[in-house]
Coordinates of C-alpha atoms and ligand atoms in Angstrom, one line a residue:
M28 CA 178.2 -139.4 27.8
A29 CA 181.2 -137.2 28.9
G30 CA 181.0 -133.4 28.3
S31 CA 183.7 -131.5 26.4
A32 CA 184.4 -128.9 29.0
G33 CA 187.8 -128.4 30.6
S34 CA 189.1 -130.7 33.3
D35 CA 187.9 -128.5 36.1
F36 CA 184.3 -129.2 35.1
M37 CA 184.8 -132.9 34.3
I38 CA 182.7 -135.0 36.7
P39 CA 184.8 -138.2 37.3
E40 CA 183.5 -141.1 35.2
S41 CA 183.1 -143.2 38.3
V42 CA 180.6 -140.6 39.7
V43 CA 178.7 -140.2 36.4
N44 CA 178.3 -143.9 36.1
R45 CA 177.0 -144.3 39.6
V46 CA 174.7 -141.3 39.9
R47 CA 171.1 -141.4 38.7
C48 CA 168.2 -139.0 38.6
C49 CA 167.1 -138.4 42.2
R50 CA 163.5 -138.3 41.1
C51 CA 163.0 -141.2 38.7
R52 CA 166.4 -143.0 38.9
G53 CA 166.9 -142.4 35.1
R54 CA 170.3 -142.3 33.6
L55 CA 172.0 -139.0 33.1
L56 CA 173.4 -137.2 30.1
H57 CA 176.4 -135.0 30.8
Y58 CA 176.7 -131.8 28.8
E59 CA 179.5 -129.5 29.8
D60 CA 178.4 -128.1 33.2
V61 CA 174.9 -129.7 33.5
L62 CA 173.4 -133.2 33.8
S63 CA 170.0 -134.0 32.4
C64 CA 167.8 -137.0 33.1
E65 CA 167.2 -139.2 30.0
S66 CA 163.7 -140.1 31.3
C67 CA 162.1 -137.2 33.1
E68 CA 164.3 -134.4 31.6
I69 CA 165.1 -132.7 34.9
I70 CA 168.3 -130.6 34.5
F71 CA 170.8 -130.8 37.3
D72 CA 173.5 -128.2 38.0
T73 CA 177.1 -129.0 38.7
Y74 CA 179.6 -127.2 41.0
G75 CA 182.8 -127.7 39.0
A76 CA 183.3 -131.5 39.1
V77 CA 180.5 -132.1 41.6
P78 CA 177.0 -132.9 40.4
V79 CA 174.2 -131.2 42.4
M80 CA 171.5 -133.9 42.4
I81 CA 168.8 -131.8 43.9
A82 CA 165.6 -131.4 41.8
P83 CA 164.7 -127.7 41.2
D84 CA 161.3 -128.4 42.8
N85 CA 162.8 -130.0 46.0
P86 CA 160.6 -128.4 48.7
F87 CA 163.5 -127.8 51.1
F88 CA 166.7 -127.4 49.0
G89 CA 165.4 -126.5 45.6
G90 CA 166.8 -123.3 44.1
R91 CA 169.2 -122.7 47.0
D92 CA 172.9 -121.9 46.8
L93 CA 174.5 -125.0 48.2
K94 CA 178.0 -124.1 47.1
S95 CA 179.4 -123.7 50.6
S96 CA 178.2 -124.2 54.1
T97 CA 178.4 -120.5 54.9
A98 CA 176.4 -119.5 51.8
S99 CA 173.5 -121.7 52.9
G100 CA 173.7 -120.9 56.6
F101 CA 174.4 -124.5 57.7
N102 CA 177.6 -123.6 59.5
E103 CA 178.2 -121.9 62.8
R104 CA 181.6 -120.7 61.7
L105 CA 182.3 -118.1 64.4
I106 CA 181.2 -120.4 67.2
S107 CA 183.1 -123.3 65.8
R108 CA 186.3 -121.2 66.1
V109 CA 186.0 -121.6 69.9
G110 CA 187.4 -125.0 69.4
R111 CA 190.7 -123.6 68.4
F112 CA 191.3 -122.1 71.8
V113 CA 189.6 -124.3 74.4
P114 CA 189.1 -128.1 75.0
G115 CA 186.2 -129.9 73.5
I116 CA 183.0 -130.0 75.5
S117 CA 182.0 -133.6 74.7
L118 CA 183.5 -137.1 74.1
D119 CA 182.5 -139.3 71.2
L120 CA 182.4 -142.8 72.6
G121 CA 180.4 -144.2 69.7
R122 CA 183.1 -143.9 67.0
A123 CA 185.3 -146.8 68.2
P124 CA 182.5 -149.4 68.5
V125 CA 181.0 -148.2 65.1
M126 CA 184.4 -148.6 63.5
G127 CA 184.8 -152.0 65.1
Q128 CA 181.5 -153.2 63.7
L129 CA 182.3 -151.8 60.2
R130 CA 185.7 -153.6 60.3
R131 CA 183.9 -156.8 61.2
L132 CA 180.8 -156.5 58.9
G133 CA 182.2 -154.5 56.1
R134 CA 183.0 -156.3 52.8
T135 CA 186.6 -155.3 53.2
G136 CA 188.4 -154.6 50.0
D137 CA 185.7 -154.7 47.3
G138 CA 182.7 -152.9 48.7
V139 CA 181.3 -149.5 48.0
C140 CA 180.4 -147.2 50.9
L141 CA 178.1 -144.2 50.8
I142 CA 178.5 -141.3 53.3
V143 CA 175.4 -139.2 53.7
G144 CA 176.2 -135.8 55.3
A145 CA 179.9 -135.7 55.3
G146 CA 180.8 -132.8 57.5
S147 CA 184.6 -132.7 57.7
E148 CA 185.5 -135.9 59.5
T149 CA 188.7 -136.8 57.9
E150 CA 189.5 -139.5 60.5
L151 CA 186.3 -141.4 59.7
L152 CA 186.8 -140.9 55.9
D153 CA 190.3 -142.3 56.0
F154 CA 189.1 -145.3 58.0
L155 CA 186.3 -146.0 55.5
R156 CA 188.7 -145.6 52.6
S157 CA 190.8 -148.3 54.2
C158 CA 187.8 -150.6 54.5
Y159 CA 186.1 -150.1 51.1
R160 CA 187.2 -150.1 47.5
E161 CA 185.2 -146.9 46.9
V162 CA 183.7 -144.3 49.2
V163 CA 181.1 -142.0 47.8
V164 CA 180.8 -138.8 49.9
T165 CA 177.6 -136.8 49.7
D166 CA 176.2 -133.8 51.5
V167 CA 173.5 -131.2 51.0
V168 CA 176.3 -128.6 50.5
Q169 CA 179.6 -128.7 48.7
G170 CA 182.6 -129.5 50.8
P171 CA 186.2 -130.5 50.5
D172 CA 185.5 -134.3 50.2
V173 CA 182.0 -134.2 48.7
S174 CA 181.7 -135.9 45.3
V175 CA 177.9 -135.6 45.0
V176 CA 175.6 -132.9 46.5
C177 CA 172.2 -134.5 47.2
D178 CA 169.3 -134.7 49.6
G179 CA 169.2 -137.8 51.9
A180 CA 165.5 -138.0 51.3
E181 CA 166.0 -138.5 47.5
L182 CA 169.3 -140.3 47.0
P183 CA 170.4 -140.2 43.4
F184 CA 171.5 -143.8 43.3
E185 CA 170.1 -147.1 42.1
D186 CA 168.6 -149.7 44.4
A187 CA 171.2 -152.0 46.1
A188 CA 174.1 -149.8 44.9
F189 CA 176.1 -149.9 48.2
D190 CA 177.6 -152.2 50.7
C191 CA 177.5 -149.7 53.5
V192 CA 175.7 -146.4 54.3
I193 CA 177.1 -144.0 57.0
A194 CA 175.3 -141.1 58.5
M195 CA 177.0 -139.6 61.5
A196 CA 175.3 -136.7 63.3
V197 CA 173.0 -136.2 60.3
L198 CA 169.5 -137.5 61.0
E199 CA 168.7 -134.7 63.5
H200 CA 169.2 -132.3 60.5
V201 CA 166.7 -133.9 58.1
L202 CA 163.0 -133.0 58.1
D203 CA 161.8 -136.5 57.6
P204 CA 164.1 -139.2 59.1
E205 CA 161.7 -142.0 58.2
T206 CA 162.1 -141.2 54.5
V207 CA 165.8 -140.9 54.7
I208 CA 166.1 -144.3 56.5
A209 CA 163.9 -145.8 53.8
E210 CA 166.3 -144.4 51.2
F211 CA 169.2 -146.0 53.1
H212 CA 167.4 -149.3 53.0
R213 CA 166.7 -149.0 49.3
V214 CA 170.3 -148.2 48.2
L215 CA 171.9 -150.9 50.4
K216 CA 172.5 -154.4 49.0
P217 CA 171.0 -157.2 51.0
G218 CA 173.5 -157.9 53.8
G219 CA 174.7 -154.3 53.6
V220 CA 175.5 -152.3 56.7
V221 CA 174.1 -149.1 58.0
A222 CA 175.8 -147.0 60.7
A223 CA 174.5 -143.8 62.2
D224 CA 174.6 -141.7 65.3
T225 CA 172.2 -139.0 66.4
P226 CA 171.8 -136.8 69.5
F227 CA 169.3 -137.3 72.2
M228 CA 170.2 -134.7 74.9
Q229 CA 171.8 -132.0 72.9
Q230 CA 170.7 -128.4 72.4
V231 CA 170.1 -126.8 69.0
H232 CA 173.1 -126.7 66.7
M233 CA 173.6 -125.8 63.1
R234 CA 171.0 -123.0 63.7
A235 CA 168.0 -123.3 61.4
Y236 CA 168.8 -126.8 60.3
D237 CA 168.2 -128.8 63.5
F238 CA 164.8 -130.6 63.7
T239 CA 164.7 -133.9 65.7
R240 CA 166.0 -135.9 68.7
F241 CA 165.7 -139.6 69.5
T242 CA 165.6 -141.7 72.7
D243 CA 167.4 -145.0 72.6
L244 CA 164.2 -146.9 71.7
G245 CA 163.0 -144.2 69.3
Y246 CA 166.2 -144.6 67.5
R247 CA 166.0 -148.4 67.4
W248 CA 162.4 -148.0 66.0
L249 CA 163.6 -145.7 63.3
F250 CA 165.9 -148.6 62.1
R251 CA 163.3 -151.3 62.6
R252 CA 163.7 -152.8 59.2
F253 CA 167.4 -153.5 60.0
E254 CA 168.8 -156.3 62.0
E255 CA 170.7 -154.8 65.0
A256 CA 174.5 -155.5 65.0
E257 CA 175.1 -153.1 67.9
R258 CA 173.7 -150.0 69.4
G259 CA 174.7 -147.9 72.3
V260 CA 175.6 -144.6 73.8
S261 CA 177.7 -142.4 71.5
V262 CA 177.9 -139.4 73.8
G263 CA 177.3 -139.8 77.5
P264 CA 175.6 -138.0 80.4
G265 CA 178.7 -135.9 81.4
S266 CA 178.8 -134.4 77.9
A267 CA 175.1 -133.9 78.1
L268 CA 175.5 -131.9 81.3
A269 CA 178.4 -129.9 80.0
W270 CA 176.4 -129.1 76.8
S271 CA 173.5 -128.1 79.0
I272 CA 175.6 -125.7 81.1
M273 CA 177.2 -124.3 78.0
Y274 CA 173.8 -123.6 76.5
F275 CA 172.6 -122.1 79.8
F276 CA 175.5 -119.6 79.5
R277 CA 174.6 -119.0 75.9
A278 CA 171.0 -118.2 76.8
F279 CA 172.4 -114.9 78.2
A280 CA 173.9 -113.9 74.9
W281 CA 172.6 -111.0 72.8
N282 CA 174.5 -111.5 69.6
R283 CA 176.9 -113.8 67.8
M284 CA 180.0 -112.3 69.5
S285 CA 178.6 -112.6 73.0
T286 CA 177.6 -116.2 72.1
F287 CA 181.2 -116.9 71.1
V288 CA 182.6 -115.5 74.4
L289 CA 180.0 -117.3 76.6
T290 CA 180.7 -120.5 74.8
A291 CA 184.4 -120.2 75.4
I292 CA 183.9 -119.4 79.1
A293 CA 181.5 -122.4 79.6
R294 CA 183.8 -124.8 77.7
L295 CA 186.8 -123.7 79.7
G296 CA 184.9 -124.1 83.0
F297 CA 183.1 -127.3 82.4
F298 CA 184.9 -129.4 79.7
W299 CA 186.0 -131.8 82.3
L300 CA 182.5 -133.1 82.9
K301 CA 182.8 -135.2 79.7
Y302 CA 185.3 -137.5 81.4
F303 CA 182.5 -138.9 83.5
D304 CA 181.2 -140.5 80.3
Y305 CA 183.9 -143.2 80.5
I306 CA 182.1 -144.5 83.6
L307 CA 178.5 -143.4 83.1
A308 CA 177.9 -144.2 79.4
R309 CA 178.0 -147.9 80.2
R310 CA 175.6 -147.8 83.1
P311 CA 171.8 -148.4 82.5
G312 CA 171.0 -145.0 84.0
G313 CA 173.6 -143.5 81.6
R314 CA 171.4 -144.6 78.7
D315 CA 168.5 -142.6 80.1
A316 CA 170.7 -139.6 80.5
A317 CA 172.8 -139.9 77.3
A318 CA 173.5 -137.1 74.9
G319 CA 173.3 -139.4 71.9
F320 CA 173.1 -142.9 70.5
Y321 CA 174.7 -144.9 67.7
F322 CA 173.2 -147.8 65.7
V323 CA 174.8 -150.3 63.4
G324 CA 172.5 -152.6 61.5
I325 CA 172.3 -155.0 58.6
K326 CA 169.8 -155.1 55.8
R327 CA 168.4 -158.6 55.6
D328 CA 168.9 -160.7 52.5
A329 CA 165.8 -160.7 50.4
G330 CA 165.4 -164.5 50.8
Q331 CA 165.4 -164.3 54.6
V332 CA 162.1 -164.4 56.5
D333 CA 161.3 -160.8 57.3
N334 CA 161.4 -160.6 61.1
A335 CA 161.9 -156.9 61.4
L336 CA 161.4 -155.4 64.9
T337 CA 157.7 -155.2 65.8
A338 CA 156.1 -152.5 67.9
A339 CA 155.1 -155.3 70.4
D340 CA 158.8 -156.3 70.8
L341 CA 160.2 -152.7 71.0
P342 CA 159.7 -152.3 74.8
K343 CA 161.8 -155.5 75.4
Q344 CA 164.7 -153.6 73.9
F345 CA 164.8 -151.1 76.8
S346 CA 168.0 -151.2 78.6
G347 CA 167.8 -148.1 80.8
L348 CA 166.8 -148.1 84.5
Ligands
ZN17 ZN1 164.5 -138.4 36.1

């Protein structure tokens, strides 16, 4: 049911139709600037036209101001400004193969894609919009492209609602990656595609919201219920070394401004290390020293025999030195 509020507060019909209660998957009633669950009667807030599908008793996000990244402390705004003056410290070599797989596996044209943890990657978003009929962008905070604010551990969507789920540089920021991956599996259609990248050798970023790292095999195990389409090094050893030097410099800092200055100095001095990744990321030893990994997988059709990766088979997946 659509509310009668002005257009600024109108949640688009496509979003209202798609979103469900994050707790019980009940349908939602839309009254002016709130949504309420028909079944369990949880009331959900909205930020203008964006529903905030986080239950008030959510142990991590409940009751927080998620209106902007700065309000909730997710963003390192001052530090990120370094990027305006000096070259980037790392190369993302995972994006091209991930896009290649999505182009190959994606149900081009008529599919629906879910982005969990949007950040501000317009290039990826534009690409996905070219591949899928609809792209639903979610994050735990409001952002320029975000259409639903939600927690990856309690996705407010029906089972098998999506053809694709994307989570780039997100899983290190969730408290319980296993739960989040189970949610990805649940909301994907059989045959649907998951694509995600996550750091291995990278220091703390996003301050108080950085919790986990994965080795290549640890990451493969996280996605054990998915058939592997491709996995590999997203950020290589050169970037890992450059990050390490930069954070060594930053360890001398005493406040945010000195962190900013030391970050700029380290980046100017050592950004060139990332170019070694073009050679090293492909080498077996490069996997052991990588800064991060990507995984693209497929949810098996329900009719298929379930031959998910077993613990006994996991070591055979090792491709380091
Ligand atoms: Zn409910």
